[in-house]
CSV table of C-alpha atoms in Angstrom, one decimal:
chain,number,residue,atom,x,y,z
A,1,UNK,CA,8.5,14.9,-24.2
A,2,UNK,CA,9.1,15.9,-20.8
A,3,UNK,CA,9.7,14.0,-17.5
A,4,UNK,CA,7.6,14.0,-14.6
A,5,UNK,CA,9.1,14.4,-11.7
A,6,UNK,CA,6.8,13.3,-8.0
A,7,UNK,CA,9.1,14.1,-4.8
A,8,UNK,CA,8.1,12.1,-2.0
A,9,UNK,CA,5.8,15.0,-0.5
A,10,UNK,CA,3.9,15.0,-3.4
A,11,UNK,CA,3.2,11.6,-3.4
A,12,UNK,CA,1.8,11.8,0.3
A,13,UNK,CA,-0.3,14.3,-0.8
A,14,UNK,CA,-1.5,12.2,-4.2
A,15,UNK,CA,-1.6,9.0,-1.7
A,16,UNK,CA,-4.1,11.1,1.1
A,17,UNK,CA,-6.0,12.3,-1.9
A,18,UNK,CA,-6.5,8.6,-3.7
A,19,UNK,CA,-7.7,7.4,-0.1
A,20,UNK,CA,-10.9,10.3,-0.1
A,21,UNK,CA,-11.4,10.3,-3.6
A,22,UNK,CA,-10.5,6.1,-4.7
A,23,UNK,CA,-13.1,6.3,-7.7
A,24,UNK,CA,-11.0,9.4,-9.4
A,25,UNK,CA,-7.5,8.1,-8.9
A,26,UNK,CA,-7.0,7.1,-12.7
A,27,UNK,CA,-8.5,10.7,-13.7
A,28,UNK,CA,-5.8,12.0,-11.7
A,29,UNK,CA,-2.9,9.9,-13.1
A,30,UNK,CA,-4.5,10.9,-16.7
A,31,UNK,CA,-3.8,15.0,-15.9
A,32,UNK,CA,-0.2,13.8,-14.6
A,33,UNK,CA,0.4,11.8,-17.6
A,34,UNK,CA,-1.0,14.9,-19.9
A,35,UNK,CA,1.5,17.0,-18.3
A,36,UNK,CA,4.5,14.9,-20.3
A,37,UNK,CA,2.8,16.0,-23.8
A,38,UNK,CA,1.5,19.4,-23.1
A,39,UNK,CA,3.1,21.0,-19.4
A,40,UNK,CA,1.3,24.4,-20.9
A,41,UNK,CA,-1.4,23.5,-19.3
A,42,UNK,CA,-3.9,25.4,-16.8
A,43,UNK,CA,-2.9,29.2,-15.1
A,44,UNK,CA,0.8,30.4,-15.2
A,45,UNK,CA,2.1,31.9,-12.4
A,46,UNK,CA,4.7,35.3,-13.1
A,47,UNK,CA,7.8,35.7,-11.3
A,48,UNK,CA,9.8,32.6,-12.4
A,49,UNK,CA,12.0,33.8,-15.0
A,50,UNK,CA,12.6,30.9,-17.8
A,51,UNK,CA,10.7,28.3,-15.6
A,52,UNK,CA,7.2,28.5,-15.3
A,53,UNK,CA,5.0,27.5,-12.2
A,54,UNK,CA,1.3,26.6,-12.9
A,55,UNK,CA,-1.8,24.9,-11.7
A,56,UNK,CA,-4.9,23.4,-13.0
A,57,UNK,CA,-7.9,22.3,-12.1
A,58,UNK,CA,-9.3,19.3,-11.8
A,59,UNK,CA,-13.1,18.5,-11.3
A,60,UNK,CA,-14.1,15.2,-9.9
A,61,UNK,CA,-17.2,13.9,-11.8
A,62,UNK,CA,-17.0,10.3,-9.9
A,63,UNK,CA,-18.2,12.4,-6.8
A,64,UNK,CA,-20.1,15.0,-8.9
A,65,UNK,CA,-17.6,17.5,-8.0
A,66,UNK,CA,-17.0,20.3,-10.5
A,67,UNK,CA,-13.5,21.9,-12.1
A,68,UNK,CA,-14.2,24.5,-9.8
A,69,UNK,CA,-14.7,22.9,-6.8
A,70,UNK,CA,-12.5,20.3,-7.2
A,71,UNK,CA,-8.7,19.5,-6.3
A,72,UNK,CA,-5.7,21.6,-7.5
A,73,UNK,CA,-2.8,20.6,-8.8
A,74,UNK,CA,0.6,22.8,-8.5
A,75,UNK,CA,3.5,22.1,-10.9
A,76,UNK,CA,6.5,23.5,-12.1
A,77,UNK,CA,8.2,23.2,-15.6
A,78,UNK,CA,11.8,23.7,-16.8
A,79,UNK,CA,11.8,24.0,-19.8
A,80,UNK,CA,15.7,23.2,-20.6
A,81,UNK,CA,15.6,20.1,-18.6
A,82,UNK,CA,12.5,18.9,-20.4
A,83,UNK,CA,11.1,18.5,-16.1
A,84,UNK,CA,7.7,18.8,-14.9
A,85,UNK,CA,8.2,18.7,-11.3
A,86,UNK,CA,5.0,17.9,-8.9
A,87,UNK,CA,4.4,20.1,-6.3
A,88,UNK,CA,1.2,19.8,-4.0
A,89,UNK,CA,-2.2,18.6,-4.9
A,90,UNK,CA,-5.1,19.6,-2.8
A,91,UNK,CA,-8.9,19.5,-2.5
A,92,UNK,CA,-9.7,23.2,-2.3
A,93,UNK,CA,-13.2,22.6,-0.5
A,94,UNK,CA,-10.9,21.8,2.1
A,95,UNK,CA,-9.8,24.8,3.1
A,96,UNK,CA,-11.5,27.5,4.2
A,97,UNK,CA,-9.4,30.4,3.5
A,98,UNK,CA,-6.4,31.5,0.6
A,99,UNK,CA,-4.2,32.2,4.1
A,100,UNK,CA,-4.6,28.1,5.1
A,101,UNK,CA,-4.1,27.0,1.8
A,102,UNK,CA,-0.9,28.9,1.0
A,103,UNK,CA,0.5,28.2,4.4
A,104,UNK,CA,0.0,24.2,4.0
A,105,UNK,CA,1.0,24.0,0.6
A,106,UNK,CA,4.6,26.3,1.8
A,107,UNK,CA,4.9,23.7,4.5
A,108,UNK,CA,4.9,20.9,1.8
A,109,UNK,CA,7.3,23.0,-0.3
A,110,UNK,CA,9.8,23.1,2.4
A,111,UNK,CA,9.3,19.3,2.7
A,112,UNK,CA,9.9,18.8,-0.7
A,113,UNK,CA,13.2,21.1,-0.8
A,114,UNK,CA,14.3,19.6,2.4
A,115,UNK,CA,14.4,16.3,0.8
A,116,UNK,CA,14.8,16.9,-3.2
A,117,UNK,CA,18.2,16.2,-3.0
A,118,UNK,CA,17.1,12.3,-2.4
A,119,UNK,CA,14.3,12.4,-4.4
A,120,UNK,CA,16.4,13.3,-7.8
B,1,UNK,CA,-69.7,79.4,-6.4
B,2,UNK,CA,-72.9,78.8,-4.1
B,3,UNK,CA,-73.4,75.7,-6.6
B,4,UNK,CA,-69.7,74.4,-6.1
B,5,UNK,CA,-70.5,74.5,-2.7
B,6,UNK,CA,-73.3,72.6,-2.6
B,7,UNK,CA,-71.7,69.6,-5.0
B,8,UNK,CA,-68.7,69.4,-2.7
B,9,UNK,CA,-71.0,69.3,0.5
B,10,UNK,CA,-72.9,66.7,-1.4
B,11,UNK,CA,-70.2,65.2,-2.0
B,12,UNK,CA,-68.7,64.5,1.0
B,13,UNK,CA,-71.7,63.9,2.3
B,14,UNK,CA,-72.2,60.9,-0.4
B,15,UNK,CA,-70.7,58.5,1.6
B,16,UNK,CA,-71.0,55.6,-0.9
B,17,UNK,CA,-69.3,58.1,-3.6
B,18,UNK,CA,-66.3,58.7,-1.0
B,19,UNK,CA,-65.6,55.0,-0.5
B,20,UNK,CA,-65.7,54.6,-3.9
B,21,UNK,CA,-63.2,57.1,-5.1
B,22,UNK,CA,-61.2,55.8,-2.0
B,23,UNK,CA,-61.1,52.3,-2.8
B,24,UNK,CA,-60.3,53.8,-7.1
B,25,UNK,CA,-57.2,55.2,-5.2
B,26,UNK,CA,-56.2,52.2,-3.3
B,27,UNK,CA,-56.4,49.9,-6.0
B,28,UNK,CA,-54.6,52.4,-8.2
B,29,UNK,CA,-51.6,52.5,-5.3
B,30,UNK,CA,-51.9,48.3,-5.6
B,31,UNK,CA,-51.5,48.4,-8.9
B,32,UNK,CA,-48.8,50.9,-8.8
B,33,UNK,CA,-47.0,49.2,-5.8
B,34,UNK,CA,-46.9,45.4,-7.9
B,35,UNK,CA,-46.0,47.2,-10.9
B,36,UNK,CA,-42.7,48.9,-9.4
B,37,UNK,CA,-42.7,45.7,-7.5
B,38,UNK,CA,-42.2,43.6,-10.4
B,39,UNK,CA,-40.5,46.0,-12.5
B,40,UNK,CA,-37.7,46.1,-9.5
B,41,UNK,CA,-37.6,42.5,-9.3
B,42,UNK,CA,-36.9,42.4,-13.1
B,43,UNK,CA,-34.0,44.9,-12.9
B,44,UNK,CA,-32.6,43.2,-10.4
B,45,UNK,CA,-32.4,39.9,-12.3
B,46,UNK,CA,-31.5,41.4,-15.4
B,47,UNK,CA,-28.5,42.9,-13.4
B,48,UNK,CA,-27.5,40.0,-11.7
B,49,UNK,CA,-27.1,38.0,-14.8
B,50,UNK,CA,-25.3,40.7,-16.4
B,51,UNK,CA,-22.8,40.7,-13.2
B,52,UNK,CA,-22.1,37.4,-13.8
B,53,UNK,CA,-22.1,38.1,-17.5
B,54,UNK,CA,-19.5,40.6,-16.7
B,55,UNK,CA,-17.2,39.0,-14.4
B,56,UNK,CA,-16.5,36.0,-16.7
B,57,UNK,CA,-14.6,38.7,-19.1
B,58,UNK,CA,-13.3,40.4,-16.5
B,59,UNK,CA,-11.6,37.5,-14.8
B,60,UNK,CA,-10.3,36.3,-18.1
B,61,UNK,CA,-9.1,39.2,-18.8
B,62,UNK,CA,-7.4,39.9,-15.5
B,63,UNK,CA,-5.9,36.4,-15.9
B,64,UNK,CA,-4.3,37.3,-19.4
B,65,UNK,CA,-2.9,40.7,-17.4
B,66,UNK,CA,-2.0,38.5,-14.6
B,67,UNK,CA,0.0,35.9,-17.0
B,68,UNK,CA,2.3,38.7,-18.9
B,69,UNK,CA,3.0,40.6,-15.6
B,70,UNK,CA,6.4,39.8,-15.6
B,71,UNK,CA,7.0,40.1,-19.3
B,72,UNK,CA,5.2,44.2,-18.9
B,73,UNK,CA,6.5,45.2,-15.4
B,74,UNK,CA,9.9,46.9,-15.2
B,75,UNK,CA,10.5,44.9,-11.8
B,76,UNK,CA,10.2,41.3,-13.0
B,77,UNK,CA,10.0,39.8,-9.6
B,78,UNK,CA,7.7,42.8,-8.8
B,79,UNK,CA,4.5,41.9,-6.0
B,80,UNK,CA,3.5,45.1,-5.3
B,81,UNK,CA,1.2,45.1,-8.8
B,82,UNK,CA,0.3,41.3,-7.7
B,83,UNK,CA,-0.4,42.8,-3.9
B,84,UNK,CA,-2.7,45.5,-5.7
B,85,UNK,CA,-4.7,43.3,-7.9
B,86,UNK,CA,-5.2,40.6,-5.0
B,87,UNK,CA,-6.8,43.8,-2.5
B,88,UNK,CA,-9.4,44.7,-5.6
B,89,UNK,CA,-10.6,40.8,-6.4
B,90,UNK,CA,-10.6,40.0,-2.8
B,91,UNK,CA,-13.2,42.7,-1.8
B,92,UNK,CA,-15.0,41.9,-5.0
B,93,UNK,CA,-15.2,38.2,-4.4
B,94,UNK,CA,-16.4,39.5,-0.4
B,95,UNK,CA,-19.2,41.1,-2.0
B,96,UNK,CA,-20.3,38.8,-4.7
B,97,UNK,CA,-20.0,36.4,-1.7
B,98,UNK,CA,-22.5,38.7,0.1
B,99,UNK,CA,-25.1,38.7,-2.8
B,100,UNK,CA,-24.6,34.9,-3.3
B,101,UNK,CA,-25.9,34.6,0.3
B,102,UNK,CA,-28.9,36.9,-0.4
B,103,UNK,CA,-29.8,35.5,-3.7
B,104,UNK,CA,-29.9,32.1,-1.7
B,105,UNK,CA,-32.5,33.4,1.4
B,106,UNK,CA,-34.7,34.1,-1.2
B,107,UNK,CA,-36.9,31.2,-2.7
B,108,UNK,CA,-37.7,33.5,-5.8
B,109,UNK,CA,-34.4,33.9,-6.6
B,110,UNK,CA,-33.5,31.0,-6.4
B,111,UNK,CA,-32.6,29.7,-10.2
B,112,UNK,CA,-29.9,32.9,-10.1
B,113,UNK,CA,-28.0,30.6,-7.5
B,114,UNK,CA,-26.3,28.6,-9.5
B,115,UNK,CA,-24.7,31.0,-11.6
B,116,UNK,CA,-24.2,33.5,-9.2
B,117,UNK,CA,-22.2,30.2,-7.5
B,118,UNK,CA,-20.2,30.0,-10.5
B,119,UNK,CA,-18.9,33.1,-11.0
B,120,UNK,CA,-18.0,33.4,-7.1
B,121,UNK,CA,-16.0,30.2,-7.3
B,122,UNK,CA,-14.5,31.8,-10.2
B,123,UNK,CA,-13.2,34.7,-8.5
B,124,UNK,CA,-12.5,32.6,-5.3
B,125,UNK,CA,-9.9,30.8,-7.4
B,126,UNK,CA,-8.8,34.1,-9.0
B,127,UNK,CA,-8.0,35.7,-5.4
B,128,UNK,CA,-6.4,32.1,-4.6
B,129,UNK,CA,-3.9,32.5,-7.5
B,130,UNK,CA,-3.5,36.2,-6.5
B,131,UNK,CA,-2.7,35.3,-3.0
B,132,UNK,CA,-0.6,32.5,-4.1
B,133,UNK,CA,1.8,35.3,-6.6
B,134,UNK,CA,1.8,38.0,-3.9
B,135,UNK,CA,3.2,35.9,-1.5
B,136,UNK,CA,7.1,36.3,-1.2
B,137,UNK,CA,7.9,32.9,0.9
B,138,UNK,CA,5.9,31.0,-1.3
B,139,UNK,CA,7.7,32.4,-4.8
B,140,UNK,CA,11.4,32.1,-3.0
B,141,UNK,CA,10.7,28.7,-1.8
B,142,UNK,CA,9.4,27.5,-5.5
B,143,UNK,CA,12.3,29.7,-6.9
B,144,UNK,CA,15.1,27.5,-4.9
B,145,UNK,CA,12.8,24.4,-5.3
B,146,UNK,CA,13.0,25.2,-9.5
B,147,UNK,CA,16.6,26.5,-8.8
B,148,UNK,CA,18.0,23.0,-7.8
B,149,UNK,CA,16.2,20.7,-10.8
């Protein structure tokens, strides 16, 4: 069993999210709650070393939005901690280019680092 | 000879014989015309289905190659082989982006759309991850982020 872990930037993404999408909010909190059972889930990213940084999709049938369409969710495991640690979740429709969505979701990842410290 | 001459003057002269061996040739260039027509139509279809056939195998398998990178690259934080793959699934995804938006102007071809949409999004996502590996800030700041749990 792992242990989720949602630093505070995160959970203003989650929060803006839940306000556009209110019907899929327990769909979301489903995926999250999967991740504590099986954090293998969805695309692995290479170049972590022991840790492993993924993302999955997640298709919103409440607004007849499909996987691939729908929102994103970025996570990271350590595996010797047993820690799943949230780290942006975004609607890719949202965005119109790879280039925006990488900058934003750096931007969030600075806010997280900035204030993990407090959020462990 | 004097004979052949006199059947060809005649029948140039027939008038009602000419239009018909001219309309026979007409509707024979048609016929041919909807026939390539068609048959082009058909091979483009068939092609298009098989594209999309295609790229569903070829992103999984890219995603499989994309997954072991670090486990088969000498360099392990290497994103020069990342940088490489995101150039050739970007211009692919522009150009299945380009027949996407062809295959919707057309009304006939219209039940290809929403395959053809499919796969796109498929290798939308695929450059997204792509982008998202052969980016340096964004792996240093995950690899402190990871670093400090």
């Amino acid at each position: 069993m792992y242990s989720i872990l949602r630093p505070s930037a995160f959970a203003s993404d989650l929060k803006a999210i839940s306000k556009n999408f209110p019907k899929s909010v327990n769909r979301i909190e489903d995926m999250i709650r999967d991740l504590v059972e099986n954090p293998s889930q969805g695309n692995r990213y290479p170049g972590f070393g022991s840790n492993e940084v993924r993302k999955i999709r997640i298709g919103l049938p409440e607004y007849k939005i499909s996987q691939s369409n729908g929102l994103r969710l970025i996570f990271g495991v350590k595996p010797e901690k047993k820690i799943v640690a949230l780290l942006t979740i975004y609607f890719k429709n949202r965005y119109k280019s790879e280039n925006d969505i990488i900058r934003t979701a750096i931007e969030r990842f600075g806010n997280i680092e900035a204030n993990l410290s407090s959020d462990l | 000879m004097i004979a052949l001459n006199k059947q060809f003057e005649i029948g140039f002269d027939d008038k009602g014989f000419t239009e018909k061996i001219a309309s026979a040739i007409s509707s024979f260039r048609e016929v041919g015309k909807n026939f390539f027509s068609v048959k082009l139509l058909l091979s483009f279809i068939r092609n298009i289905r098989c594209l999309n056939h295609i790229s569903y195998d070829t992103i999984r398998n890219l995603r499989i190659i994309i997954e072991n990178h670090d486990t088969k690259c000498p360099d392990q934080h290497c994103v020069k082989c990342m940088s490489d793959i995101y150039g050739y699934v970007k211009s692919i995804r522009d150009n299945y982006f380009d027949i996407f938006n062809s295959i919707s102007e057309s009304r006939l071809l219209r039940f290809l759309k929403r395959d053809t949409e499919n796969a796109l999004s498929e290798w939308d996502d695929l450059a997204e991850d792509c982008a998202f590996i052969c980016n340096p800030e964004f792996r240093a700041v995950v690899s402190r982020i990871m670093g400090k749990l």
